[in-house]
Coordinates of C-alpha atoms (C1' of nucleotides) in Angstrom, one line a residue:
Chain J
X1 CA 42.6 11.3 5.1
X2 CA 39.3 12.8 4.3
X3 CA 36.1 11.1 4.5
X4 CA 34.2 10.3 1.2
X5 CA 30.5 10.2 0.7
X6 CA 30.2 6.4 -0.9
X7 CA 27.2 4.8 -0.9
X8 CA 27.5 2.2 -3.0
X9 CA 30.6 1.1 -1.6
X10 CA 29.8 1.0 2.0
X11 CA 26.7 -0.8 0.9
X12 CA 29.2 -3.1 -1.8
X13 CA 27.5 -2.5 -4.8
X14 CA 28.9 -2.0 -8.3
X15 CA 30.1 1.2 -9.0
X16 CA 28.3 1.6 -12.7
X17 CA 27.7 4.4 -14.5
X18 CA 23.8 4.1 -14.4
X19 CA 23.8 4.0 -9.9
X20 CA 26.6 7.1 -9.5
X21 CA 24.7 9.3 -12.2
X22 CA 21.1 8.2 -10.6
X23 CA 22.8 9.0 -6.9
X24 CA 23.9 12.3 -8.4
X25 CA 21.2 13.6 -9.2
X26 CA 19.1 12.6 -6.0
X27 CA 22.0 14.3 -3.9
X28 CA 21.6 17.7 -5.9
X29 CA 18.0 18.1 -4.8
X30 CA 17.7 15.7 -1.6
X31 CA 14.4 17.1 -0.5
X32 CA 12.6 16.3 -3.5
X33 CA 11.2 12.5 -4.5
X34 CA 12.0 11.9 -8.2
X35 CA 9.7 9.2 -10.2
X36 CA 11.5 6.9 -12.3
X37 CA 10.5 8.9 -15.8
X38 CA 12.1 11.8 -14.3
X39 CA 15.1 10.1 -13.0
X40 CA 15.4 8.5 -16.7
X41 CA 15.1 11.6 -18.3
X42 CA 17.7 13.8 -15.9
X43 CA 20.1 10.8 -16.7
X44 CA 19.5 11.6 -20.7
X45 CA 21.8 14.9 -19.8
X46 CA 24.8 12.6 -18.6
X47 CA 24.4 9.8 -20.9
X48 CA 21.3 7.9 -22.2
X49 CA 20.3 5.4 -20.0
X50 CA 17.5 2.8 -20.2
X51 CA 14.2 3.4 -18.5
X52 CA 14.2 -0.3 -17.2
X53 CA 17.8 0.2 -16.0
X54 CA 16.3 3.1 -14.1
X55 CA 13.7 0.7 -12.4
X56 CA 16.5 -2.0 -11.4
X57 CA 18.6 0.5 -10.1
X58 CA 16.1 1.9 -8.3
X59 CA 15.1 -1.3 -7.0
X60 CA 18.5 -2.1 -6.0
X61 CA 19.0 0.7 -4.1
X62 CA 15.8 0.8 -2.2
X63 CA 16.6 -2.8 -1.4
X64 CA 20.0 -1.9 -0.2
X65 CA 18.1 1.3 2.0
X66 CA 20.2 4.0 0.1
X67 CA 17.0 5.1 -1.1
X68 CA 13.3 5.4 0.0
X69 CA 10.2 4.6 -2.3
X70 CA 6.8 5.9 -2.2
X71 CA 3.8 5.7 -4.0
X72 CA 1.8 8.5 -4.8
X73 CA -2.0 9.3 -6.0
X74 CA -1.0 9.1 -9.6
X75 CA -0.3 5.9 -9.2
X76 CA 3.8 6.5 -9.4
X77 CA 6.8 5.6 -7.6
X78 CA 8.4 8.7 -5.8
X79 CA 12.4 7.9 -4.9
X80 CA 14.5 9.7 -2.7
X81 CA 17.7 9.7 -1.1
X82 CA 17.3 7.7 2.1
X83 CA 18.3 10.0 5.4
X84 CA 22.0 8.9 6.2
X85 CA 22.0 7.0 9.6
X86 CA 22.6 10.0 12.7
X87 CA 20.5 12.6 10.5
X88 CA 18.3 14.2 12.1
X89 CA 15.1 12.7 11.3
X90 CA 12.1 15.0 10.5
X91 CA 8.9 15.9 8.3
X92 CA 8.3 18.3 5.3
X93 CA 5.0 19.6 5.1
X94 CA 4.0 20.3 1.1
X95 CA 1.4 23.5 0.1
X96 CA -1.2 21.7 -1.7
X97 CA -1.2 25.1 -3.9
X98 CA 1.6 25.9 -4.6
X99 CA 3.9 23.2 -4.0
X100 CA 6.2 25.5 -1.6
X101 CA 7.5 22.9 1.6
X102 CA 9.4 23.5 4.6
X103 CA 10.9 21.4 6.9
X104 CA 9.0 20.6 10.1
X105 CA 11.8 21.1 12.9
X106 CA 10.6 18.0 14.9
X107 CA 9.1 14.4 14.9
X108 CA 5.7 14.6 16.6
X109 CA 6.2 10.6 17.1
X110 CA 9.2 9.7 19.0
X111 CA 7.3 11.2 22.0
X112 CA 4.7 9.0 21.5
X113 CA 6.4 5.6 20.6
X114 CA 6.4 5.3 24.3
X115 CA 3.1 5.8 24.8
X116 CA 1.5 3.4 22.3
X117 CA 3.5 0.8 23.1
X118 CA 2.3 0.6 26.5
X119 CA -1.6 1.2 25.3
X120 CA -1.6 -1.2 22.1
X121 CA 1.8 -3.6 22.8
X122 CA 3.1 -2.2 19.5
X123 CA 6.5 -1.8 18.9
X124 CA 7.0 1.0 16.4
X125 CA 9.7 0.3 13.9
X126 CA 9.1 3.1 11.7
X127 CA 6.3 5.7 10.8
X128 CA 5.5 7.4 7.4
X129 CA 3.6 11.3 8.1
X130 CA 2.9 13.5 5.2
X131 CA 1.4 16.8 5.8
X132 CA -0.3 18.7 3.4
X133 CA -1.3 22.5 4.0
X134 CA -1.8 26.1 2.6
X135 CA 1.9 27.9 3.0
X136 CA 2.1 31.6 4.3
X137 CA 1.7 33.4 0.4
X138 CA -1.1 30.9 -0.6
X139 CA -2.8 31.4 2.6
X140 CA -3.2 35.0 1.9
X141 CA -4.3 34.7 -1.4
X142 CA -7.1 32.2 0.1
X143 CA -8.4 34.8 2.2
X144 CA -8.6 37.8 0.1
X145 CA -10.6 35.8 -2.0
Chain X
X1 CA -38.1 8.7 13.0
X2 CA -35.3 6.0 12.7
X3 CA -32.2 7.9 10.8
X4 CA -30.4 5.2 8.5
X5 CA -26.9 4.9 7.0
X6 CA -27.9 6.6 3.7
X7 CA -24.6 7.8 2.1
X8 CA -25.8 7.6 -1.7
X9 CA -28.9 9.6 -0.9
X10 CA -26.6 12.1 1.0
X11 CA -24.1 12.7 -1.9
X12 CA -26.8 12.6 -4.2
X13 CA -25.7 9.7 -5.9
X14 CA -27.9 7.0 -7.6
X15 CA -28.1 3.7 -5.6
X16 CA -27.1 1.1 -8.3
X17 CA -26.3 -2.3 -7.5
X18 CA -22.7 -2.0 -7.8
X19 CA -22.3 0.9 -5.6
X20 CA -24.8 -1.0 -2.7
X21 CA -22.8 -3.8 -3.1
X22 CA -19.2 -2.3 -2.8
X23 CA -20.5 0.3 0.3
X24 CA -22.4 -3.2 2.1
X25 CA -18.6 -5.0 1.7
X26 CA -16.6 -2.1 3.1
X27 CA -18.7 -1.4 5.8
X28 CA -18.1 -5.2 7.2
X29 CA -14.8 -4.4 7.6
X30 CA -14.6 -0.6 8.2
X31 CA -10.9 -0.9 9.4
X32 CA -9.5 -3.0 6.4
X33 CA -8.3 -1.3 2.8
X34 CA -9.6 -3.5 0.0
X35 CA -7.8 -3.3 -3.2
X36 CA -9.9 -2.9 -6.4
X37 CA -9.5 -6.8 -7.0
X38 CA -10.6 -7.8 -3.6
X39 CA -13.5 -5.7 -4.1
X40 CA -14.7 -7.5 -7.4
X41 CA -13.8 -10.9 -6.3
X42 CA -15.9 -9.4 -3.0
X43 CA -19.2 -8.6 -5.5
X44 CA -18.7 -12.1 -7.4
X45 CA -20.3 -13.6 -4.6
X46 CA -23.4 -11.1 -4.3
X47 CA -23.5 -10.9 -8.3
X48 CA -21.2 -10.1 -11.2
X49 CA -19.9 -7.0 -11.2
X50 CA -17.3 -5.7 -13.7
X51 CA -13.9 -4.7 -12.6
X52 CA -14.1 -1.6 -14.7
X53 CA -17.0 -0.9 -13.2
X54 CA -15.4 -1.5 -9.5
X55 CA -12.7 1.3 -10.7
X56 CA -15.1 3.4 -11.7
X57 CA -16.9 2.8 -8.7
X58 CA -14.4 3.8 -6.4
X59 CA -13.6 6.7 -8.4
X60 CA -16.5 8.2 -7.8
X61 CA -16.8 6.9 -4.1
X62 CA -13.3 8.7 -3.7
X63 CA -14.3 11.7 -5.6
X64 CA -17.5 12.2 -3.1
X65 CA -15.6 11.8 0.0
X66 CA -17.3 8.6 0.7
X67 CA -14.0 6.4 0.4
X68 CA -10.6 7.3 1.2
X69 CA -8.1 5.6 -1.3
X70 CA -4.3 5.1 -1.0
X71 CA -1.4 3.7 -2.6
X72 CA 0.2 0.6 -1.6
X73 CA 3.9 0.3 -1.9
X74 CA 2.8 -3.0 -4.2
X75 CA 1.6 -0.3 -6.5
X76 CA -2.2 -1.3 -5.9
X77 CA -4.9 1.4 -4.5
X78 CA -6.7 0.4 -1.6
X79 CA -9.7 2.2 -0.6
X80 CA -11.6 2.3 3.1
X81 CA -14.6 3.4 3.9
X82 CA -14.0 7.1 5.2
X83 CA -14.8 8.1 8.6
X84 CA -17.7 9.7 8.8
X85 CA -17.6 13.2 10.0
X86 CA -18.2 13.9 13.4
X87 CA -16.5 10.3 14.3
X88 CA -13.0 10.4 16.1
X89 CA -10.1 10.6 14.3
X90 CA -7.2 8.1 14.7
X91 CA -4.6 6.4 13.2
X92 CA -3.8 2.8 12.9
X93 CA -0.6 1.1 13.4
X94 CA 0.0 -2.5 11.4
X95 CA 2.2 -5.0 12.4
X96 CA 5.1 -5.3 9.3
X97 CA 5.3 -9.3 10.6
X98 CA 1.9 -10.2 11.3
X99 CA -0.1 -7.6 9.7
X100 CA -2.1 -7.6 12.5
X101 CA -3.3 -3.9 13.4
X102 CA -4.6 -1.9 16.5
X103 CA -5.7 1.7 17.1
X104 CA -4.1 4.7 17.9
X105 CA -6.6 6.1 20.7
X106 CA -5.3 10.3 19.6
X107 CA -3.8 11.6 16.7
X108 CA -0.4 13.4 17.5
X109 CA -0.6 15.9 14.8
X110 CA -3.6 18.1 16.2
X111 CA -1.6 19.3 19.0
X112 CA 1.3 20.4 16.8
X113 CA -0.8 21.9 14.1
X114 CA -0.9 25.4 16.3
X115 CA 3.2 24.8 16.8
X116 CA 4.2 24.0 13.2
X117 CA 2.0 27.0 12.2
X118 CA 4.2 29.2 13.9
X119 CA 7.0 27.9 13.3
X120 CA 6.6 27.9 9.6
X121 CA 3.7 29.8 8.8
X122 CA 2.2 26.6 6.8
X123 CA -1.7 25.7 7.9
X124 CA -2.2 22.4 8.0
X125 CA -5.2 20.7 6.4
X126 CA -4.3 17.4 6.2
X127 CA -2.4 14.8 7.2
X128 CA -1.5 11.1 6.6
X129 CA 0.2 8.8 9.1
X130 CA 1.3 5.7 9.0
X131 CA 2.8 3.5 11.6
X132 CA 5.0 -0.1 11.1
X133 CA 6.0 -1.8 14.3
X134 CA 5.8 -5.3 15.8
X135 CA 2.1 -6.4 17.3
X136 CA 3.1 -8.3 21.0
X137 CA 3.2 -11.9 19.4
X138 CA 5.6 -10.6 16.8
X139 CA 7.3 -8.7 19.4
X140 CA 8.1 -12.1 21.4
X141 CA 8.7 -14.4 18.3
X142 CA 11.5 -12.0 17.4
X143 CA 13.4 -11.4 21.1
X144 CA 12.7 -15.4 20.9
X145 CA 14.8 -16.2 18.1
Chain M
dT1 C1' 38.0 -14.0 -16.3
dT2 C1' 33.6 -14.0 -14.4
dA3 C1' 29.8 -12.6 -12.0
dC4 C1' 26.8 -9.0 -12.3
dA5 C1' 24.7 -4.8 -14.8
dT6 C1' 22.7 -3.0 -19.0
dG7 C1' 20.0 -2.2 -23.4
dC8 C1' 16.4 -3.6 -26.1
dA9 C1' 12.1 -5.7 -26.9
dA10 C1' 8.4 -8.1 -25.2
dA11 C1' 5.5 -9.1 -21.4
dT12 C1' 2.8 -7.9 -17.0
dA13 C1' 0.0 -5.5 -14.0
dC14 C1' -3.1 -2.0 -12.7
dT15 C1' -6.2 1.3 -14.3
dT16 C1' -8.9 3.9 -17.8
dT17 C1' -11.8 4.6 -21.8
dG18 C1' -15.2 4.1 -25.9
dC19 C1' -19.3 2.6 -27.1
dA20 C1' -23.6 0.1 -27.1
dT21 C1' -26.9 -1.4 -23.8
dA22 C1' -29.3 -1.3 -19.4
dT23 C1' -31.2 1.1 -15.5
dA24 C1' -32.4 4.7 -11.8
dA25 C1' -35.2 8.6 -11.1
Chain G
dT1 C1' -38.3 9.4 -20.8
dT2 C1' -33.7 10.8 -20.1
dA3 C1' -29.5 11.3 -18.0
dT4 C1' -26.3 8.3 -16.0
dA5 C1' -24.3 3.6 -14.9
dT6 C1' -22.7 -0.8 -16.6
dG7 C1' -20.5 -4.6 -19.3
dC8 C1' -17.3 -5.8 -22.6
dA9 C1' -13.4 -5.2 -25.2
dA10 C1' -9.7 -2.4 -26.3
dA11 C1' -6.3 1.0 -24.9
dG12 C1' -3.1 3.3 -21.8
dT13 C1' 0.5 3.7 -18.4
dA14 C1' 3.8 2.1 -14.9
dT15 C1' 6.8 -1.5 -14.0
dT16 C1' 9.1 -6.0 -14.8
dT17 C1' 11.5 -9.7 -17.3
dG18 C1' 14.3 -12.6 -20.8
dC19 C1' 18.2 -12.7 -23.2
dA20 C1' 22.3 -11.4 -25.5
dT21 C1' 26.0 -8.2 -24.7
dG22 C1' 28.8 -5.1 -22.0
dT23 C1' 31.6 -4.0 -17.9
dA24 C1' 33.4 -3.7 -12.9
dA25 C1' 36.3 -6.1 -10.0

DNA sequence: TTACATGCAAATACTTTGCATATAA
DNA sequence: TTATATGCAAAGTATTTGCATGTAA
């Protein structure tokens, strides 16, 4: 039999209307963080959905680690779907210009998990890196100017 | 000559009380991020100073380069005093238990700035890292139990 | 049927803003 | 003196909560 993709029952939660149309649109664009307005206002297309029912469910499924929460500058909460277990785990790097991204192929930290544990005693349990750059096009456009 | 910590006069800034105040607190405790309530609870004891005033404060501290600010998953901005330039850059890791933190002597990004470039044709221009793990008492309290 | 999720409205929490006054330069 | 900073009160935005109702299991 094939294999399903079911978050919310492998994490035995409620299949509702508000978590499976939330979960459907983080999986159409899983590289992007979605704030709770625009979560509540992609649901409207579906069917209208209240903006605190956004904000449980998000909350619910941050709790349960389906999805990841961060804050931004403007003061916001960014979600996005949480890396399935065995994915590889890496960075995105963001154009502060442009807002292009691209994947960074590697994790410049497991190397060195090792290594700070044995100068600081830490033990690393997870690690949060955002890059922000100039991508190739608004690089150019930096220099001719 | 003796050279003295002037950032105000630097940034061309006036030197009013509540921005003497706010710098003198943040630099006893260069390695701590105050949130804007710490901060005016902080001043209370030197001499009143608005919390609107704090914000606005730290706005303009952030704006100048002066203060680095951040969001807090608890949906609060914190602000530190920024590194000076010319001083080392590192990273800090906190202990998720304990909040106890320690130093990260190098910073793992500079050495893959030249890789990620080629790679992806992004230039990097900043970066923010942080690190969660278990500081060594934490570390033993948990394998204990 | 029953525990849990939702909608709606009201409440909170953090931060910003308008305006009159105070103060640094 | 004059532009800028501050205090105070009011407003703004993001998020949470109480309660009656709806719904998944």
């Amino acid at each position: 039999m094939k294999k399903k993709y079911d978050p919310l029952g492998i994490k035995n939660l409620r299949k509702t209307k508000a978590r499976k149309t939330i979960i459907a649109i983080l999986s159409k664009d899983k590289d992007r963080a979605f704030s709770a307005e625009e979560l509540h206002t992609a649901c409207d297309a579906d069917l209208q959905i209240d903006l605190s029912t956004v904000y449980r469910t998000m909350n619910t499924l941050t709790e349960s680690g389906l999805v990841t929460k961060s804050m931004r500058d403007d003061g916001k909460a960014y979600f996005q779907l949480a890396e399935p277990q065995g994915s590889v785990h890496h960075h995105r790097i963001v154009c502060s210009r442009c807002k292009a991204s691209a994947d960074i192929a590697m994790c410049p930290l497991h190397n060195l998990e090792q290594q700070i544990l044995s100068e600081t005693g830490f033990l690393i349990t997870s690690h949060s890196l955002e890059l922000t750059g100039l991508c190739p096009d608004c690089k150019a456009e930096e220099e001719r100017s």
